[in-house]
Amino acid sequence: MEFNYLEREIDDLILEIINDHAEDEKVWIFLESFSADRKIDALSKLYDTYFAMAKFPKHFKEKKRKLFQSLNEVRINRNIYIHANWLNEFNGDLVEWKTKRLKSGEYGHVHKKISIADLDDDLNRIVNIHEELFEFHEEITQRFYNSY
């Protein structure tokens, strides 16, 4: 649920940058067709346009790079949780999370160890990244609009 809230925030930020009328249904329909990774990439590129149009201190680009690296990491972890087969739990904390072709040519299940502590850590990380993203957006847009 927290990742969905984070993804919705990404939607809102994209809409704020590209359209003064974020409530415009046409824009929402377009954006809804994007996967989470495409939304993250689109927002990153929109921030790059700010960097190209106005002068920013170098630390902004590094801050953006780290933030978007973190966004992609939580997106990947979220996909593991969503696509895991929680019905077939092995050894109490191993879950099937994908099927892949083995070197022998056969298919097998890949298992991932996931504990309650892992889930709590990832949830806290998503919440923290969400806050970082909001603060970054406020800082970069304020600096951008004050440069004109």
Protein backbone atom coordinates (compact mmCIF):
# COMPACT_ATOMS: atom_id res chain seq x y z
CA MET A 1 0.00 0.00 0.00
CA GLU A 2 2.83 2.40 0.80
CA PHE A 3 4.40 1.78 -2.60
CA ASN A 4 1.07 2.54 -4.27
CA TYR A 5 0.97 5.82 -2.35
CA LEU A 6 4.55 6.54 -3.48
CA GLU A 7 3.63 5.70 -7.08
CA ARG A 8 0.63 8.03 -6.88
CA GLU A 9 2.94 10.78 -5.63
CA ILE A 10 5.16 10.19 -8.67
CA ASP A 11 2.05 10.55 -10.85
CA ASP A 12 1.15 13.82 -9.13
CA LEU A 13 4.66 15.22 -9.53
CA ILE A 14 4.77 14.34 -13.22
CA LEU A 15 1.39 15.95 -13.73
CA GLU A 16 2.44 19.06 -11.83
CA ILE A 17 5.48 19.46 -14.07
CA ILE A 18 3.82 18.79 -17.44
CA ASN A 19 0.36 20.21 -16.90
CA ASP A 20 -1.08 23.04 -14.87
CA HIS A 21 -4.36 21.14 -14.82
CA ALA A 22 -3.45 17.93 -12.97
CA GLU A 23 -7.14 17.12 -12.66
CA ASP A 24 -7.41 16.85 -16.46
CA GLU A 25 -8.68 13.30 -17.08
CA LYS A 26 -6.90 13.03 -20.43
CA VAL A 27 -3.52 13.34 -18.75
CA TRP A 28 -4.47 10.79 -16.08
CA ILE A 29 -5.56 8.28 -18.73
CA PHE A 30 -2.22 8.68 -20.49
CA LEU A 31 -0.21 8.32 -17.28
CA GLU A 32 -2.17 5.29 -16.08
CA SER A 33 -0.76 3.30 -19.01
CA PHE A 34 2.76 3.70 -17.61
CA SER A 35 4.37 1.04 -15.45
CA ALA A 36 6.10 2.17 -12.25
CA ASP A 37 9.55 2.02 -13.86
CA ARG A 38 8.40 4.18 -16.78
CA LYS A 39 6.91 6.72 -14.37
CA ILE A 40 10.15 6.86 -12.40
CA ASP A 41 12.13 7.29 -15.63
CA ALA A 42 9.76 9.99 -16.90
CA LEU A 43 9.99 11.96 -13.66
CA SER A 44 13.78 11.70 -13.72
CA LYS A 45 13.87 13.06 -17.28
CA LEU A 46 11.53 15.90 -16.37
CA TYR A 47 13.88 16.92 -13.56
CA ASP A 48 16.75 16.76 -16.08
CA THR A 49 14.91 19.40 -18.12
CA TYR A 50 14.97 21.64 -15.04
CA PHE A 51 18.72 21.08 -14.78
CA ALA A 52 19.15 21.96 -18.46
CA MET A 53 17.03 25.13 -18.24
CA ALA A 54 18.39 26.62 -15.01
CA LYS A 55 21.64 26.55 -13.09
CA PHE A 56 21.66 24.19 -10.14
CA PRO A 57 24.51 23.42 -7.76
CA LYS A 58 26.23 20.12 -8.59
CA HIS A 59 24.95 18.45 -5.44
CA PHE A 60 21.40 18.54 -6.85
CA LYS A 61 22.31 16.15 -9.64
CA GLU A 62 24.00 13.75 -7.21
CA LYS A 63 21.03 13.97 -4.85
CA LYS A 64 18.70 13.19 -7.76
CA ARG A 65 20.85 10.24 -8.88
CA LYS A 66 20.80 8.69 -5.39
CA LEU A 67 17.08 9.32 -4.96
CA PHE A 68 16.17 7.69 -8.26
CA GLN A 69 18.49 4.78 -7.58
CA SER A 70 16.57 4.25 -4.32
CA LEU A 71 13.23 4.58 -6.11
CA ASN A 72 14.23 1.85 -8.53
CA GLU A 73 15.47 -0.39 -5.71
CA VAL A 74 12.16 -0.19 -3.82
CA ARG A 75 10.29 -0.74 -7.09
CA ILE A 76 12.26 -3.95 -7.68
CA ASN A 77 11.64 -5.15 -4.11
CA ARG A 78 7.96 -4.34 -4.46
CA ASN A 79 7.83 -6.48 -7.60
CA ILE A 80 9.41 -9.38 -5.71
CA TYR A 81 6.69 -9.17 -3.06
CA ILE A 82 3.88 -8.83 -5.58
CA HIS A 83 5.01 -11.65 -7.85
CA ALA A 84 6.06 -14.05 -5.08
CA ASN A 85 4.01 -17.19 -4.63
CA TRP A 86 3.11 -16.80 -0.96
CA LEU A 87 1.05 -19.99 -0.99
CA ASN A 88 4.11 -22.24 -1.36
CA GLU A 89 6.32 -21.20 1.52
CA PHE A 90 9.48 -23.23 2.07
CA ASN A 91 11.37 -23.59 5.36
CA GLY A 92 9.21 -20.92 6.96
CA ASP A 93 10.73 -17.92 5.19
CA LEU A 94 11.54 -18.89 1.58
CA VAL A 95 9.03 -18.01 -1.10
CA GLU A 96 8.94 -18.73 -4.83
CA TRP A 97 9.34 -15.47 -6.64
CA LYS A 98 10.02 -16.42 -10.21
CA THR A 99 10.44 -19.33 -12.57
CA LYS A 100 13.45 -19.44 -14.82
CA ARG A 101 15.10 -21.73 -17.29
CA LEU A 102 17.93 -23.68 -15.74
CA LYS A 103 21.21 -24.58 -17.47
CA SER A 104 19.84 -28.09 -17.95
CA GLY A 105 17.08 -26.63 -20.11
CA GLU A 106 14.40 -27.41 -17.57
CA TYR A 107 12.46 -24.80 -15.64
CA GLY A 108 12.79 -24.30 -11.94
CA HIS A 109 11.61 -22.01 -9.20
CA VAL A 110 13.83 -19.34 -7.73
CA HIS A 111 13.30 -18.88 -4.01
CA LYS A 112 13.93 -15.77 -1.97
CA LYS A 113 14.30 -15.53 1.77
CA ILE A 114 11.91 -12.91 3.10
CA SER A 115 11.39 -12.30 6.80
CA ILE A 116 8.99 -10.06 8.66
CA ALA A 117 11.99 -7.85 9.46
CA ASP A 118 12.72 -7.56 5.71
CA LEU A 119 9.13 -6.50 5.06
CA ASP A 120 9.28 -3.92 7.86
CA ASP A 121 12.61 -2.56 6.60
CA ASP A 122 11.30 -2.22 3.06
CA LEU A 123 8.12 -0.55 4.25
CA ASN A 124 10.12 1.98 6.28
CA ARG A 125 12.43 2.56 3.31
CA ILE A 126 9.47 3.28 1.03
CA VAL A 127 8.06 5.79 3.53
CA ASN A 128 11.45 7.50 3.87
CA ILE A 129 12.02 7.66 0.10
CA HIS A 130 8.55 9.09 -0.35
CA GLU A 131 9.44 11.90 2.07
CA GLU A 132 12.79 12.46 0.34
CA LEU A 133 11.09 12.65 -3.05
CA PHE A 134 8.56 15.20 -1.83
CA GLU A 135 11.30 17.36 -0.24
CA PHE A 136 13.48 17.08 -3.35
CA HIS A 137 10.59 18.10 -5.59
CA GLU A 138 9.73 21.10 -3.42
CA GLU A 139 13.36 22.22 -3.33
CA ILE A 140 14.05 21.76 -7.05
CA THR A 141 10.82 23.38 -8.27
CA GLN A 142 11.21 26.33 -5.92
CA ARG A 143 14.79 26.87 -7.09
CA PHE A 144 13.74 26.45 -10.72
CA TYR A 145 10.87 28.94 -10.59
CA ASN A 146 12.90 31.43 -8.58
CA SER A 147 15.58 31.39 -11.28
CA TYR A 148 13.20 33.07 -13.74
